[in-house]
Amino acid sequence: MTSPSTIEQTADAVRRALASYPPFRHAAAETAVKTSADRIELYGFVRSEAIANSALALARATAGNVAVTSKLIVDNVLEMEASQRLAADSRTAAFPLRVNAYLGRITIVGVLPAAARKTALDIVQGIPGCGPWRRRKCL
């Protein structure tokens, strides 16, 4: 088992590696490298799955024998999830809506009556990564 101080030192090395990797630095927001008793976890928002996968690969290569997992949230996944939820809900399904995400912030484009706007907000905020714990709202 790896000692807590070794995990913290390794996490610092991962932070430095990610900070010096231009694609991650330019396509990520509100990111964090956190530690638990036996692993390192990546958190935050990224533009694409390719960036998330590259960041995870870089972190794992830097971490050596310390386990690294990713909890990075990807914009296109957020867009798909929001679109599917809005289309599946009978209160918003009838309205033509376009969903955009940029570094974790979701924007819904379309015309909605006031009641449907509140419903759409509730639906989107129910998506993991868009809850009330976020510093930035998802709409």
XYZ file of N, CA and C in Angstrom:
417
model
N 0.840 -1.182 0.000
C 0.000 0.000 0.000
C 0.886 1.246 0.000
N 0.445 2.262 -0.724
C 1.194 3.497 -0.849
C 0.857 4.429 0.309
N 1.869 5.094 0.855
C 1.647 5.978 2.004
C 0.917 7.252 1.566
N 0.197 7.888 2.502
C -0.505 9.137 2.176
C 0.429 10.229 1.650
N 1.624 10.330 2.212
C 2.542 11.370 1.738
C 2.999 11.086 0.306
N 3.181 9.812 -0.034
C 3.555 9.450 -1.400
C 2.422 9.772 -2.366
N 1.188 9.508 -1.956
C 0.037 9.825 -2.815
C -0.053 11.331 -3.027
N 0.157 12.126 -1.981
C 0.120 13.588 -2.125
C 1.233 14.082 -3.046
N 2.435 13.537 -2.906
C 3.538 13.930 -3.773
C 3.238 13.559 -5.216
N 2.667 12.385 -5.399
C 2.305 11.935 -6.739
C 1.203 12.825 -7.313
N 0.223 13.191 -6.489
C -0.854 14.079 -6.940
C -0.282 15.426 -7.373
N 0.703 15.940 -6.649
C 1.347 17.197 -7.039
C 2.030 17.052 -8.404
N 2.675 15.915 -8.630
C 3.316 15.669 -9.926
C 2.266 15.594 -11.036
N 1.124 14.984 -10.758
C 0.034 14.908 -11.738
C -0.501 16.307 -12.026
N -0.687 17.115 -11.001
C -1.156 18.501 -11.191
C -0.202 19.275 -12.114
N 1.098 19.137 -11.858
C 2.088 19.833 -12.682
C 2.050 19.328 -14.124
N 1.929 18.022 -14.293
C 1.901 17.442 -15.644
C 0.676 17.941 -16.413
N -0.475 17.955 -15.771
C -1.688 18.428 -16.439
C -1.609 19.923 -16.736
N -1.042 20.689 -15.825
C -0.916 22.132 -16.029
C 0.022 22.462 -17.186
N 0.979 21.582 -17.450
C 1.922 21.843 -18.528
C 1.502 21.217 -19.855
N 0.362 20.538 -19.881
C -0.130 19.890 -21.092
C -1.115 20.833 -21.779
N -0.701 21.533 -22.863
C -1.536 22.566 -23.477
C -2.961 22.139 -23.845
N -3.180 20.968 -24.461
C -4.579 20.630 -24.788
C -5.479 20.583 -23.551
N -4.966 20.085 -22.454
C -5.776 20.020 -21.237
C -5.946 21.417 -20.653
N -4.867 22.156 -20.617
C -4.901 23.497 -20.038
C -5.899 24.396 -20.756
N -6.021 24.246 -22.085
C -6.879 25.117 -22.875
C -8.294 24.588 -23.046
N -8.532 23.326 -22.732
C -9.850 22.727 -22.970
C -10.465 22.174 -21.694
N -10.085 22.732 -20.547
C -10.598 22.251 -19.266
C -10.921 23.436 -18.367
N -11.855 23.214 -17.437
C -12.229 24.273 -16.499
C -12.564 23.666 -15.147
N -12.325 24.437 -14.104
C -12.642 24.018 -12.742
C -12.147 22.596 -12.464
N -10.916 22.333 -12.818
C -10.374 20.992 -12.618
C -9.672 20.896 -11.278
N -9.625 19.668 -10.782
C -8.938 19.409 -9.525
C -8.375 17.996 -9.553
N -7.269 17.836 -8.882
C -6.681 16.523 -8.663
C -6.809 16.269 -7.173
N -7.625 15.286 -6.815
C -7.881 14.992 -5.411
C -7.314 13.630 -5.059
N -7.075 13.437 -3.773
C -6.544 12.160 -3.320
C -7.500 11.528 -2.309
N -7.438 10.214 -2.273
C -8.114 9.467 -1.218
C -7.038 8.590 -0.590
N -7.450 7.647 0.211
C -6.479 6.816 0.922
C -5.555 6.049 -0.028
N -6.072 5.664 -1.194
C -5.266 4.799 -2.056
C -5.258 5.195 -3.525
N -5.806 6.372 -3.867
C -5.864 6.726 -5.280
C -5.896 8.227 -5.496
N -5.749 8.570 -6.761
C -5.850 9.948 -7.218
C -7.059 10.010 -8.141
N -7.847 11.093 -8.013
C -9.023 11.254 -8.861
C -8.969 12.609 -9.550
N -9.331 12.612 -10.835
C -9.387 13.835 -11.623
C -10.833 14.325 -11.666
N -11.040 15.591 -11.373
C -12.366 16.198 -11.398
C -12.330 17.438 -12.271
N -13.482 17.804 -12.813
C -13.597 19.045 -13.562
C -14.350 18.834 -14.857
N -14.235 19.820 -15.740
C -14.992 19.850 -16.971
C -14.040 19.989 -18.140
N -14.270 19.192 -19.185
C -13.425 19.232 -20.378
C -14.293 19.285 -21.622
N -13.726 19.773 -22.701
C -14.455 19.945 -23.947
C -14.766 18.628 -24.646
N -13.864 17.647 -24.593
C -14.078 16.432 -25.388
C -13.602 15.191 -24.646
N -14.107 14.055 -25.120
C -13.665 12.782 -24.556
C -12.187 12.535 -24.854
N -11.721 13.042 -25.987
C -10.301 12.886 -26.321
C -9.427 13.592 -25.285
N -9.819 14.779 -24.866
C -9.063 15.511 -23.847
C -9.137 14.765 -22.520
N -10.315 14.266 -22.160
C -10.467 13.516 -20.910
C -9.594 12.267 -20.923
N -9.595 11.552 -22.050
C -8.787 10.333 -22.147
C -7.298 10.639 -22.121
N -6.897 11.718 -22.788
C -5.478 12.124 -22.780
C -5.036 12.529 -21.380
N -5.888 13.266 -20.687
C -5.559 13.688 -19.324
C -5.412 12.481 -18.408
N -6.315 11.520 -18.532
C -6.231 10.312 -17.711
C -4.964 9.519 -18.026
N -4.646 9.386 -19.298
C -3.429 8.663 -19.687
C -2.179 9.360 -19.157
N -2.128 10.686 -19.269
C -0.989 11.450 -18.751
C -0.891 11.303 -17.236
N -2.017 11.403 -16.553
C -2.016 11.271 -15.096
C -1.542 9.878 -14.675
N -2.015 8.856 -15.362
C -1.596 7.484 -15.025
C -0.110 7.271 -15.293
N 0.371 7.824 -16.392
C 1.803 7.692 -16.691
C 2.647 8.406 -15.651
N 2.175 9.540 -15.175
C 2.896 10.318 -14.169
C 2.818 9.656 -12.800
N 1.677 9.036 -12.493
C 1.442 8.482 -11.159
C 2.154 7.165 -10.895
N 2.638 6.516 -11.926
C 3.333 5.246 -11.714
C 2.414 4.185 -11.144
N 2.710 3.722 -9.926
C 1.923 2.624 -9.353
C 0.739 3.099 -8.500
N 0.465 4.389 -8.463
C -0.702 4.906 -7.748
C -1.891 4.891 -8.708
N -2.997 4.345 -8.280
C -4.193 4.265 -9.124
C -4.754 5.656 -9.389
N -5.182 5.882 -10.631
C -5.786 7.157 -11.024
C -7.123 6.859 -11.695
N -8.157 7.566 -11.254
C -9.465 7.447 -11.897
C -9.919 8.828 -12.340
N -10.805 8.842 -13.319
C -11.295 10.108 -13.855
C -12.765 10.293 -13.524
N -13.075 11.462 -13.001
C -14.457 11.887 -12.802
C -14.670 13.172 -13.604
N -13.888 13.303 -14.692
C -14.010 14.464 -15.561
C -15.354 14.413 -16.288
N -15.984 15.556 -16.428
C -17.274 15.649 -17.099
C -17.037 16.287 -18.461
N -17.542 15.619 -19.501
C -17.267 15.996 -20.880
C -18.472 16.738 -21.474
N -18.197 17.836 -22.164
C -19.266 18.664 -22.717
C -20.233 17.897 -23.617
N -19.705 17.107 -24.560
C -20.630 16.433 -25.474
C -21.488 15.392 -24.757
N -20.996 14.830 -23.682
C -21.797 13.902 -22.883
C -22.901 14.674 -22.152
N -22.566 15.847 -21.617
C -23.578 16.684 -20.980
C -24.657 17.095 -21.982
N -24.243 17.492 -23.184
C -25.202 17.888 -24.213
C -26.156 16.747 -24.543
N -25.603 15.558 -24.741
C -26.418 14.400 -25.085
C -27.389 14.061 -23.961
N -26.894 14.054 -22.735
C -27.741 13.722 -21.587
C -28.867 14.745 -21.432
N -28.550 16.026 -21.550
C -29.573 17.059 -21.419
C -30.603 16.949 -22.545
N -30.138 16.759 -23.764
C -31.056 16.625 -24.904
C -31.994 15.442 -24.720
N -31.451 14.306 -24.298
C -32.275 13.110 -24.104
C -33.303 13.320 -23.000
N -32.891 13.941 -21.914
C -33.828 14.162 -20.806
C -34.934 15.149 -21.184
N -34.571 16.197 -21.901
C -35.570 17.174 -22.326
C -36.553 16.562 -23.331
N -36.042 15.729 -24.238
C -36.899 15.075 -25.235
C -37.796 14.014 -24.606
N -37.355 13.418 -23.513
C -38.127 12.353 -22.867
C -39.202 12.890 -21.928
N -39.100 14.137 -21.535
C -40.071 14.696 -20.598
C -41.245 15.294 -21.376
N -42.456 14.884 -21.051
C -43.642 15.328 -21.789
C -43.858 16.841 -21.696
N -43.315 17.490 -20.671
C -43.508 18.939 -20.511
C -42.593 19.767 -21.402
N -41.510 19.155 -21.911
C -40.579 19.901 -22.760
C -40.385 19.260 -24.137
N -40.867 18.047 -24.323
C -40.628 17.304 -25.566
C -41.205 17.992 -26.798
N -42.283 18.732 -26.660
C -42.948 19.347 -27.811
C -42.203 20.565 -28.358
N -41.204 21.054 -27.645
C -40.516 22.275 -28.060
C -39.187 21.942 -28.740
N -38.931 22.546 -29.909
C -37.642 22.308 -30.569
C -36.531 23.054 -29.814
N -35.662 22.294 -29.212
C -34.591 22.873 -28.399
C -33.242 22.374 -28.873
N -32.249 23.229 -28.761
C -30.863 22.839 -29.023
C -30.102 23.018 -27.714
N -29.295 22.049 -27.386
C -28.528 22.091 -26.140
C -27.051 22.234 -26.487
N -26.398 23.200 -25.859
C -24.961 23.409 -26.016
C -24.310 23.342 -24.643
N -23.101 22.829 -24.607
C -22.328 22.827 -23.366
C -20.940 23.374 -23.670
N -20.437 24.162 -22.753
C -19.074 24.663 -22.865
C -18.442 24.628 -21.483
N -17.497 23.727 -21.311
C -16.780 23.542 -20.059
C -17.731 23.446 -18.868
N -18.745 22.614 -19.056
C -19.670 22.311 -17.977
C -20.881 23.199 -17.870
N -20.909 24.267 -18.613
C -22.073 25.173 -18.572
C -23.007 24.812 -19.728
N -24.235 24.458 -19.394
C -25.225 24.071 -20.396
C -26.098 25.271 -20.736
N -26.325 25.437 -22.041
C -27.228 26.464 -22.535
C -28.287 25.783 -23.387
N -29.538 26.139 -23.152
C -30.642 25.615 -23.959
C -31.101 26.747 -24.866
N -31.145 26.466 -26.163
C -31.563 27.456 -27.146
C -32.911 27.025 -27.703
N -33.883 27.911 -27.631
C -35.214 27.632 -28.136
C -36.222 28.502 -27.413
N -37.444 28.440 -27.871
C -38.505 29.237 -27.264
C -39.342 28.324 -26.377
N -39.434 28.701 -25.110
C -40.200 27.922 -24.133
C -41.111 28.852 -23.336
N -42.333 28.422 -23.053
C -43.153 29.197 -22.127
C -42.519 29.166 -20.729
N -42.916 30.100 -19.881
C -42.303 30.234 -18.556
C -42.331 28.940 -17.757
N -43.446 28.238 -17.737
C -43.549 26.994 -16.957
C -42.581 25.935 -17.486
N -42.451 25.864 -18.810
C -41.541 24.879 -19.405
C -40.086 25.264 -19.148
N -39.782 26.569 -19.039
C -38.418 27.001 -18.715
C -37.993 26.477 -17.344
N -38.892 26.611 -16.379
C -38.603 26.116 -15.018
C -38.405 24.605 -15.047
N -39.256 23.911 -15.793
C -39.131 22.456 -15.919
C -37.795 22.090 -16.559
N -37.429 22.789 -17.639
C -36.160 22.507 -18.320
C -34.983 22.722 -17.381
N -35.025 23.789 -16.600
C -33.972 24.049 -15.622
C -33.876 22.916 -14.610
N -35.020 22.485 -14.090
C -35.034 21.378 -13.125
C -34.478 20.101 -13.743
N -34.848 19.827 -14.989
C -34.377 18.615 -15.673
C -32.859 18.660 -15.828
N -32.355 19.784 -16.312
C -30.913 19.906 -16.565
C -30.122 19.878 -15.261
N -30.633 20.518 -14.218
C -29.900 20.514 -12.958
C -29.893 19.141 -12.303
N -30.736 18.231 -12.761
C -30.716 16.866 -12.248
C -29.637 15.995 -12.864
N -28.928 16.513 -13.842
C -27.856 15.757 -14.498
C -26.616 15.786 -13.611
N -25.992 14.631 -13.374
C -24.752 14.640 -12.586
C -23.740 15.613 -13.193
N -23.198 16.479 -12.352
C -22.284 17.510 -12.810
C -22.962 18.861 -12.937
N -24.293 18.875 -12.873
C -25.030 20.139 -12.990
C -25.832 20.427 -11.740
N -25.528 19.785 -10.651
C -26.309 19.958 -9.439
C -26.015 21.270 -8.742
N -26.686 21.521 -7.636
C -26.536 22.785 -6.922
C -25.157 22.984 -6.294
N -24.336 21.937 -6.237
C -22.992 22.064 -5.659
C -22.072 22.857 -6.568
N -22.450 23.004 -7.860
C -21.601 23.711 -8.811
C -21.522 25.195 -8.497
N -20.389 25.779 -8.702
C -20.261 27.224 -8.543
C -20.937 27.952 -9.704
N -20.959 27.305 -10.845
C -21.606 27.913 -12.019
C -22.888 27.141 -12.300
N -23.911 27.862 -12.663
C -25.171 27.216 -13.001
C -25.065 26.560 -14.365
N -25.956 25.621 -14.619
C -25.945 24.907 -15.896
C -26.866 25.513 -16.931
N -27.445 26.641 -16.682
C -28.262 27.304 -17.699
C -27.892 28.769 -17.749
